[in-house]
Amino acid sequence: GLLGASTALGVAARVPSREDLAVRGVGAKVTTPIHVRVVLLGAWGADGPKAAERLAAAANVLAESGMGHLFGLDRPVDGPRTRAEGDALIFEAIFDGTLLAHGMHDAIDAEVRDIMGH
């Protein structure tokens, strides 16, 4: 798979600036946005665009899984976008941090009645 063909993996999560949100047209859609970027480095060469499509498909499978629904990955505020740049495959999306936090709580610490109440 893509991870096996990669030489390095990087993941970053940050709160985007207001300017970044405005450029993306996100505005006030969400109060706690989290910009996530995943980078896979490898010798993609001419296969970069096809590999980026595979990365997008893998991200979609994760988003549509039970875990993806729980953490709000199926409801990005912006994106997701994937692309190939040189030796890098890049995935980017902005997610609702509140949905992510509720999902983490439900997965780790919630009682069944708490989960069913969401």
PDB file of C-alpha atoms in Angstrom:
ATOM      1  CA  GLY A   1       0.000   0.000   0.000  1.00  0.00           C
ATOM      2  CA  LEU A   2       0.887   3.659   0.133  1.00  0.00           C
ATOM      3  CA  LEU A   3       2.415   3.502   3.603  1.00  0.00           C
ATOM      4  CA  GLY A   4       4.619   0.596   2.597  1.00  0.00           C
ATOM      5  CA  ALA A   5       5.857   2.526  -0.429  1.00  0.00           C
ATOM      6  CA  SER A   6       6.516   5.666   1.629  1.00  0.00           C
ATOM      7  CA  THR A   7       9.904   6.616   3.006  1.00  0.00           C
ATOM      8  CA  ALA A   8       8.474   9.011   5.603  1.00  0.00           C
ATOM      9  CA  LEU A   9       5.149  10.081   7.069  1.00  0.00           C
ATOM     10  CA  GLY A  10       4.332  13.444   8.606  1.00  0.00           C
ATOM     11  CA  VAL A  11       1.130  14.540  10.314  1.00  0.00           C
ATOM     12  CA  ALA A  12       0.356  18.047  11.539  1.00  0.00           C
ATOM     13  CA  ALA A  13      -2.724  19.535  13.168  1.00  0.00           C
ATOM     14  CA  ARG A  14      -3.123  23.230  13.883  1.00  0.00           C
ATOM     15  CA  VAL A  15      -5.761  25.857  14.436  1.00  0.00           C
ATOM     16  CA  PRO A  16      -5.956  27.784  11.156  1.00  0.00           C
ATOM     17  CA  SER A  17      -5.689  31.559  11.130  1.00  0.00           C
ATOM     18  CA  ARG A  18      -8.755  33.678  10.405  1.00  0.00           C
ATOM     19  CA  GLU A  19      -7.110  34.688   7.137  1.00  0.00           C
ATOM     20  CA  ASP A  20      -6.649  31.056   6.108  1.00  0.00           C
ATOM     21  CA  LEU A  21     -10.291  30.338   6.904  1.00  0.00           C
ATOM     22  CA  ALA A  22     -11.426  33.391   4.933  1.00  0.00           C
ATOM     23  CA  VAL A  23      -9.373  32.355   1.883  1.00  0.00           C
ATOM     24  CA  ARG A  24     -10.965  28.902   2.023  1.00  0.00           C
ATOM     25  CA  GLY A  25     -14.429  30.402   2.448  1.00  0.00           C
ATOM     26  CA  VAL A  26     -14.938  28.689   5.794  1.00  0.00           C
ATOM     27  CA  GLY A  27     -15.699  31.850   7.769  1.00  0.00           C
ATOM     28  CA  ALA A  28     -17.873  31.204  10.811  1.00  0.00           C
ATOM     29  CA  LYS A  29     -18.972  27.684   9.821  1.00  0.00           C
ATOM     30  CA  VAL A  30     -17.259  26.254  12.880  1.00  0.00           C
ATOM     31  CA  THR A  31     -15.977  27.661  16.172  1.00  0.00           C
ATOM     32  CA  THR A  32     -13.149  25.166  16.716  1.00  0.00           C
ATOM     33  CA  PRO A  33     -11.548  24.379  13.344  1.00  0.00           C
ATOM     34  CA  ILE A  34      -8.556  22.044  13.138  1.00  0.00           C
ATOM     35  CA  HIS A  35      -6.481  21.996   9.958  1.00  0.00           C
ATOM     36  CA  VAL A  36      -4.991  18.529   9.414  1.00  0.00           C
ATOM     37  CA  ARG A  37      -2.206  17.830   6.924  1.00  0.00           C
ATOM     38  CA  VAL A  38      -0.793  14.370   6.221  1.00  0.00           C
ATOM     39  CA  VAL A  39       2.292  14.044   4.009  1.00  0.00           C
ATOM     40  CA  LEU A  40       3.640  10.770   2.612  1.00  0.00           C
ATOM     41  CA  LEU A  41       7.121  11.007   1.121  1.00  0.00           C
ATOM     42  CA  GLY A  42       8.266   8.509  -1.485  1.00  0.00           C
ATOM     43  CA  ALA A  43       9.588   8.106  -4.997  1.00  0.00           C
ATOM     44  CA  TRP A  44       6.179   8.653  -6.593  1.00  0.00           C
ATOM     45  CA  GLY A  45       7.498  10.109  -9.844  1.00  0.00           C
ATOM     46  CA  ALA A  46       5.003   9.895 -12.700  1.00  0.00           C
ATOM     47  CA  ASP A  47       2.724   7.778 -10.474  1.00  0.00           C
ATOM     48  CA  GLY A  48       2.187  10.713  -8.091  1.00  0.00           C
ATOM     49  CA  PRO A  49      -1.276  11.720  -9.372  1.00  0.00           C
ATOM     50  CA  LYS A  50      -2.553   8.123  -9.229  1.00  0.00           C
ATOM     51  CA  ALA A  51      -1.049   7.669  -5.775  1.00  0.00           C
ATOM     52  CA  ALA A  52      -2.810  10.868  -4.650  1.00  0.00           C
ATOM     53  CA  GLU A  53      -6.093   9.385  -5.901  1.00  0.00           C
ATOM     54  CA  ARG A  54      -5.393   6.254  -3.843  1.00  0.00           C
ATOM     55  CA  LEU A  55      -4.699   8.433  -0.796  1.00  0.00           C
ATOM     56  CA  ALA A  56      -8.023  10.230  -1.348  1.00  0.00           C
ATOM     57  CA  ALA A  57      -9.831   6.887  -1.608  1.00  0.00           C
ATOM     58  CA  ALA A  58      -8.191   5.630   1.607  1.00  0.00           C
ATOM     59  CA  ALA A  59      -9.158   8.841   3.415  1.00  0.00           C
ATOM     60  CA  ASN A  60     -12.738   8.410   2.212  1.00  0.00           C
ATOM     61  CA  VAL A  61     -12.862   4.829   3.507  1.00  0.00           C
ATOM     62  CA  LEU A  62     -11.675   6.077   6.916  1.00  0.00           C
ATOM     63  CA  ALA A  63     -14.168   8.971   6.910  1.00  0.00           C
ATOM     64  CA  GLU A  64     -17.089   6.646   6.094  1.00  0.00           C
ATOM     65  CA  SER A  65     -16.111   4.063   8.715  1.00  0.00           C
ATOM     66  CA  GLY A  66     -17.693   3.894  12.138  1.00  0.00           C
ATOM     67  CA  MET A  67     -14.641   5.595  13.612  1.00  0.00           C
ATOM     68  CA  GLY A  68     -14.830   8.314  10.965  1.00  0.00           C
ATOM     69  CA  HIS A  69     -18.460   8.987  11.831  1.00  0.00           C
ATOM     70  CA  LEU A  70     -17.674   8.989  15.556  1.00  0.00           C
ATOM     71  CA  PHE A  71     -14.901  11.596  15.191  1.00  0.00           C
ATOM     72  CA  GLY A  72     -16.696  13.736  12.586  1.00  0.00           C
ATOM     73  CA  LEU A  73     -14.204  12.885   9.828  1.00  0.00           C
ATOM     74  CA  ASP A  74     -17.154  12.347   7.493  1.00  0.00           C
ATOM     75  CA  ARG A  75     -18.165  16.008   7.947  1.00  0.00           C
ATOM     76  CA  PRO A  76     -15.118  18.140   7.128  1.00  0.00           C
ATOM     77  CA  VAL A  77     -15.578  21.887   7.262  1.00  0.00           C
ATOM     78  CA  ASP A  78     -13.275  22.241   4.247  1.00  0.00           C
ATOM     79  CA  GLY A  79     -11.824  19.637   1.914  1.00  0.00           C
ATOM     80  CA  PRO A  80     -10.521  17.073   1.924  1.00  0.00           C
ATOM     81  CA  ARG A  81      -7.968  17.746  -0.777  1.00  0.00           C
ATOM     82  CA  THR A  82      -5.192  15.458  -1.945  1.00  0.00           C
ATOM     83  CA  ARG A  83      -2.388  16.201  -4.358  1.00  0.00           C
ATOM     84  CA  ALA A  84       1.048  15.081  -5.449  1.00  0.00           C
ATOM     85  CA  GLU A  85       3.937  17.559  -5.224  1.00  0.00           C
ATOM     86  CA  GLY A  86       7.281  16.118  -6.259  1.00  0.00           C
ATOM     87  CA  ASP A  87       8.066  13.289  -3.854  1.00  0.00           C
ATOM     88  CA  ALA A  88       5.156  14.157  -1.542  1.00  0.00           C
ATOM     89  CA  LEU A  89       1.541  13.042  -1.403  1.00  0.00           C
ATOM     90  CA  ILE A  90      -0.436  15.579   0.584  1.00  0.00           C
ATOM     91  CA  PHE A  91      -3.848  15.246   2.250  1.00  0.00           C
ATOM     92  CA  GLU A  92      -5.422  18.344   3.799  1.00  0.00           C
ATOM     93  CA  ALA A  93      -8.759  19.034   5.445  1.00  0.00           C
ATOM     94  CA  ILE A  94     -10.267  21.225   8.116  1.00  0.00           C
ATOM     95  CA  PHE A  95     -12.371  19.398  10.683  1.00  0.00           C
ATOM     96  CA  ASP A  96     -14.688  20.562  13.452  1.00  0.00           C
ATOM     97  CA  GLY A  97     -12.688  20.245  16.666  1.00  0.00           C
ATOM     98  CA  THR A  98     -15.855  20.029  18.739  1.00  0.00           C
ATOM     99  CA  LEU A  99     -17.030  16.945  16.836  1.00  0.00           C
ATOM    100  CA  LEU A 100     -13.562  15.422  17.210  1.00  0.00           C
ATOM    101  CA  ALA A 101     -13.521  16.097  20.963  1.00  0.00           C
ATOM    102  CA  HIS A 102     -17.016  14.643  21.447  1.00  0.00           C
ATOM    103  CA  GLY A 103     -15.984  11.566  19.462  1.00  0.00           C
ATOM    104  CA  MET A 104     -12.858  11.115  21.557  1.00  0.00           C
ATOM    105  CA  HIS A 105     -14.921  11.425  24.733  1.00  0.00           C
ATOM    106  CA  ASP A 106     -17.463   8.919  23.441  1.00  0.00           C
ATOM    107  CA  ALA A 107     -14.745   6.458  22.432  1.00  0.00           C
ATOM    108  CA  ILE A 108     -12.737   6.703  25.633  1.00  0.00           C
ATOM    109  CA  ASP A 109     -14.859   7.773  28.555  1.00  0.00           C
ATOM    110  CA  ALA A 110     -18.573   7.960  27.812  1.00  0.00           C
ATOM    111  CA  GLU A 111     -21.379   5.916  29.232  1.00  0.00           C
ATOM    112  CA  VAL A 112     -23.797   4.315  26.749  1.00  0.00           C
ATOM    113  CA  ARG A 113     -26.509   6.845  27.681  1.00  0.00           C
ATOM    114  CA  ASP A 114     -24.069   9.691  26.828  1.00  0.00           C
ATOM    115  CA  ILE A 115     -23.282   8.210  23.421  1.00  0.00           C
ATOM    116  CA  MET A 116     -26.931   7.641  22.558  1.00  0.00           C
ATOM    117  CA  GLY A 117     -27.768  11.225  23.538  1.00  0.00           C
ATOM    118  CA  HIS A 118     -25.563  12.779  20.803  1.00  0.00           C
TER     119      HIS A 118
END
